[in-house]
Coordinates of C-alpha atoms in Angstrom, one line a residue:
M1 CA 204.3 159.6 145.4
R2 CA 206.3 158.9 142.3
K3 CA 203.8 156.1 141.3
I4 CA 200.8 158.5 141.7
L5 CA 202.7 161.3 139.8
F6 CA 203.5 158.7 137.1
G7 CA 199.9 157.5 136.9
V8 CA 198.6 161.0 136.4
I9 CA 201.1 161.7 133.6
I10 CA 200.0 158.4 131.9
T11 CA 196.5 159.3 132.3
L12 CA 196.9 162.8 130.8
V13 CA 198.8 161.3 127.9
V14 CA 196.1 158.9 127.2
L15 CA 193.4 161.5 127.3
F16 CA 195.5 163.9 125.2
T17 CA 196.0 161.0 122.7
F18 CA 192.1 160.3 122.5
K19 CA 191.2 164.0 122.1
Y20 CA 193.8 164.5 119.4
C21 CA 192.5 161.4 117.6
G22 CA 188.9 162.5 118.1
D23 CA 189.6 166.0 116.7
K24 CA 191.3 164.6 113.6
H25 CA 188.3 162.3 113.0
E26 CA 186.0 165.2 113.4
D27 CA 188.1 167.2 111.0
K28 CA 187.9 164.5 108.5
I29 CA 184.1 164.2 108.8
V30 CA 183.7 167.9 108.3
L31 CA 186.1 167.8 105.0
Q32 CA 184.1 164.9 103.6
E33 CA 180.8 166.7 104.3
S34 CA 182.1 169.8 102.7
T35 CA 183.2 167.8 99.7
A36 CA 179.9 166.1 99.3
L37 CA 178.3 169.5 99.4
I38 CA 180.5 170.9 96.8
Q39 CA 179.9 167.9 94.5
E40 CA 176.2 168.2 95.1
Q41 CA 176.3 171.7 94.0
I42 CA 178.2 170.9 90.9
N43 CA 175.6 168.3 90.0
N44 CA 172.9 170.8 90.5
V45 CA 174.4 173.5 88.5
G46 CA 175.3 171.0 85.7
K47 CA 172.3 171.7 83.6
L48 CA 171.6 173.2 80.2
I49 CA 170.8 177.0 80.5
V50 CA 169.2 178.5 77.6
T51 CA 168.7 182.1 76.4
E52 CA 165.9 182.5 73.7
G53 CA 165.4 185.3 71.0
H54 CA 163.2 186.0 68.1
F55 CA 164.1 187.9 65.0
S56 CA 162.1 189.0 61.9
E57 CA 163.2 190.2 58.6
V58 CA 162.3 190.8 55.0
F59 CA 164.7 190.0 52.1
N60 CA 164.5 191.1 48.4
Y61 CA 166.2 188.5 46.4
K62 CA 167.5 189.2 43.0
N63 CA 169.7 187.3 40.6
S64 CA 170.6 188.4 37.1
K65 CA 172.0 186.4 34.3
D66 CA 173.3 187.5 30.9
V67 CA 171.9 185.5 28.0
F68 CA 173.5 185.2 24.7
G69 CA 176.4 187.4 25.7
D70 CA 175.3 191.0 26.4
F71 CA 172.2 190.9 24.2
F72 CA 169.7 190.9 27.1
T73 CA 169.5 190.1 30.9
S74 CA 167.3 187.6 32.5
E75 CA 166.2 188.5 36.1
K76 CA 164.6 186.4 38.8
K77 CA 163.6 187.6 42.3
A78 CA 161.5 186.7 45.2
L79 CA 160.3 188.6 48.4
V80 CA 161.5 186.5 51.4
V81 CA 159.8 186.9 54.9
V82 CA 161.9 185.5 57.8
N83 CA 161.0 184.6 61.2
A84 CA 163.8 183.1 63.2
D85 CA 164.0 181.6 66.8
V86 CA 167.5 181.9 68.1
T87 CA 168.9 180.0 71.2
I88 CA 172.2 180.3 72.9
A89 CA 172.8 177.6 75.3
Y90 CA 175.5 176.6 77.8
D91 CA 175.7 172.9 78.8
L92 CA 177.1 173.1 82.2
S93 CA 177.2 169.4 82.6
K94 CA 180.4 169.8 80.2
I95 CA 182.3 171.8 82.9
E96 CA 185.6 170.3 83.7
F97 CA 186.6 170.7 87.4
E98 CA 188.8 169.4 90.1
V99 CA 188.2 169.1 93.7
N100 CA 191.2 169.1 96.0
E101 CA 190.2 168.0 99.5
Q102 CA 193.7 168.7 101.1
N103 CA 194.0 172.3 100.0
K104 CA 190.3 172.9 100.1
T105 CA 190.1 174.3 96.6
L106 CA 187.5 173.7 93.9
T107 CA 189.3 174.4 90.5
I108 CA 187.2 175.1 87.2
I109 CA 189.6 174.0 84.5
S110 CA 187.3 174.7 81.4
I111 CA 183.8 176.0 80.7
P112 CA 182.0 175.0 77.4
E113 CA 181.5 177.6 74.7
E114 CA 178.0 178.7 73.9
E115 CA 176.1 176.8 71.5
I116 CA 174.0 179.1 69.0
K117 CA 171.2 177.7 67.2
I118 CA 169.3 179.5 64.5
N119 CA 165.8 178.1 63.2
P120 CA 164.6 180.2 60.4
D121 CA 161.2 180.0 59.1
L122 CA 161.2 181.3 55.3
E123 CA 158.3 182.3 53.4
Y124 CA 158.6 183.1 49.7
Y125 CA 156.3 185.6 48.0
D126 CA 156.1 187.1 44.6
I127 CA 158.7 184.7 42.8
Q128 CA 159.4 185.9 39.4
S129 CA 161.6 184.0 36.8
D130 CA 161.7 182.9 33.2
F131 CA 162.7 180.1 30.9
F132 CA 166.3 181.4 30.7
N133 CA 166.7 182.0 34.4
P134 CA 164.5 179.8 36.5
F135 CA 164.4 179.3 40.2
E136 CA 166.3 176.2 41.2
A137 CA 167.4 174.4 44.2
K138 CA 170.6 176.5 44.3
D139 CA 168.7 179.7 44.8
Y140 CA 166.9 178.5 47.9
N141 CA 170.2 177.3 49.3
D142 CA 171.8 180.6 48.6
I143 CA 168.8 182.5 50.3
K144 CA 169.1 180.3 53.3
N145 CA 172.8 181.1 53.5
I146 CA 172.5 184.8 53.2
V147 CA 169.7 184.8 55.7
K148 CA 171.7 182.8 58.3
A149 CA 174.6 185.1 57.8
S150 CA 172.5 188.1 58.2
L151 CA 170.9 186.8 61.4
T152 CA 174.5 185.8 62.8
R153 CA 175.3 189.5 62.3
K154 CA 172.2 190.6 64.0
I155 CA 172.8 188.3 67.1
E156 CA 176.4 189.6 67.5
A157 CA 174.9 193.2 67.5
S158 CA 172.1 192.4 69.9
D159 CA 172.3 191.8 73.8
L160 CA 171.4 188.2 73.5
K161 CA 174.9 187.0 74.0
T162 CA 175.3 189.4 76.8
N163 CA 172.3 188.1 78.4
A164 CA 173.4 184.5 77.8
K165 CA 176.8 185.2 79.6
N166 CA 175.1 186.9 82.5
R167 CA 173.0 183.9 83.2
L168 CA 176.0 181.6 83.0
M169 CA 177.8 183.9 85.5
S170 CA 174.8 183.8 87.7
E171 CA 175.0 179.9 87.7
L172 CA 178.8 179.9 88.3
S173 CA 178.4 182.6 91.2
K174 CA 176.9 179.6 93.3
F175 CA 180.1 177.8 93.3
Y176 CA 181.7 180.8 94.8
I177 CA 179.0 181.3 97.4
L178 CA 179.2 177.7 98.5
T179 CA 183.1 177.5 98.6
N180 CA 183.3 180.7 100.5
S181 CA 180.8 179.7 103.1
L182 CA 182.8 176.5 103.6
G183 CA 186.2 178.3 103.8
W184 CA 187.1 176.7 100.5
I185 CA 188.9 178.6 97.7
L186 CA 187.4 178.7 94.2
Q187 CA 189.8 179.0 91.2
Y188 CA 189.4 179.3 87.5
N189 CA 192.6 177.5 86.1
S190 CA 195.2 179.0 88.5
T191 CA 193.4 182.2 89.3
A192 CA 191.8 182.6 92.7
I193 CA 188.2 184.2 92.6
T194 CA 187.9 186.4 95.5
K195 CA 184.6 187.9 94.9
T196 CA 181.6 187.2 92.6
E197 CA 182.4 190.3 90.3
E198 CA 185.6 188.8 89.2
L199 CA 183.6 186.0 87.5
Q200 CA 182.4 188.7 84.7
Y201 CA 186.0 189.1 83.7
L202 CA 186.8 185.4 83.1
K203 CA 188.2 184.7 79.7
L204 CA 186.1 181.7 78.5

């Protein structure tokens, strides 16, 4: 009787050990599959997202120069028509992140700043100057700098940057949706993201 009881106990121990090891193996496979899915999603999102805009503007450029003291003033001027294409881009391949399999967390360490590119096309009309105050290369450079500064202010006042950030948040929300569906936690630095709306308030 003792031998039978002993045999039953041994059998149960062996079965329990196999089941425990099997469960552990299954957990590891699931964890590895989850990590692979997260890595794949990061690679898919790691692309360049671009928001485009167009601005048109007309400038009246004037430059006055005193000649021979205060005897008379020489003036040069031009009408400048500007058409500019503007792009605001986020290169998401530059996102720094960390995957922690043990704690099941995806931590976004840093997000790249937006890249603003202004490509102005300048057309000059009604250029007027004289011998004492001719149009020079410096004038064209000054006009370009004035135009760029004006366009930068217009971009800041427009909704272009807001639209670009909204597109960025839309891409980042894919991280939250995936990690949440797998039972993982998404973090930005040390702050846990518990809902997609919180992404809007990240300080980039």
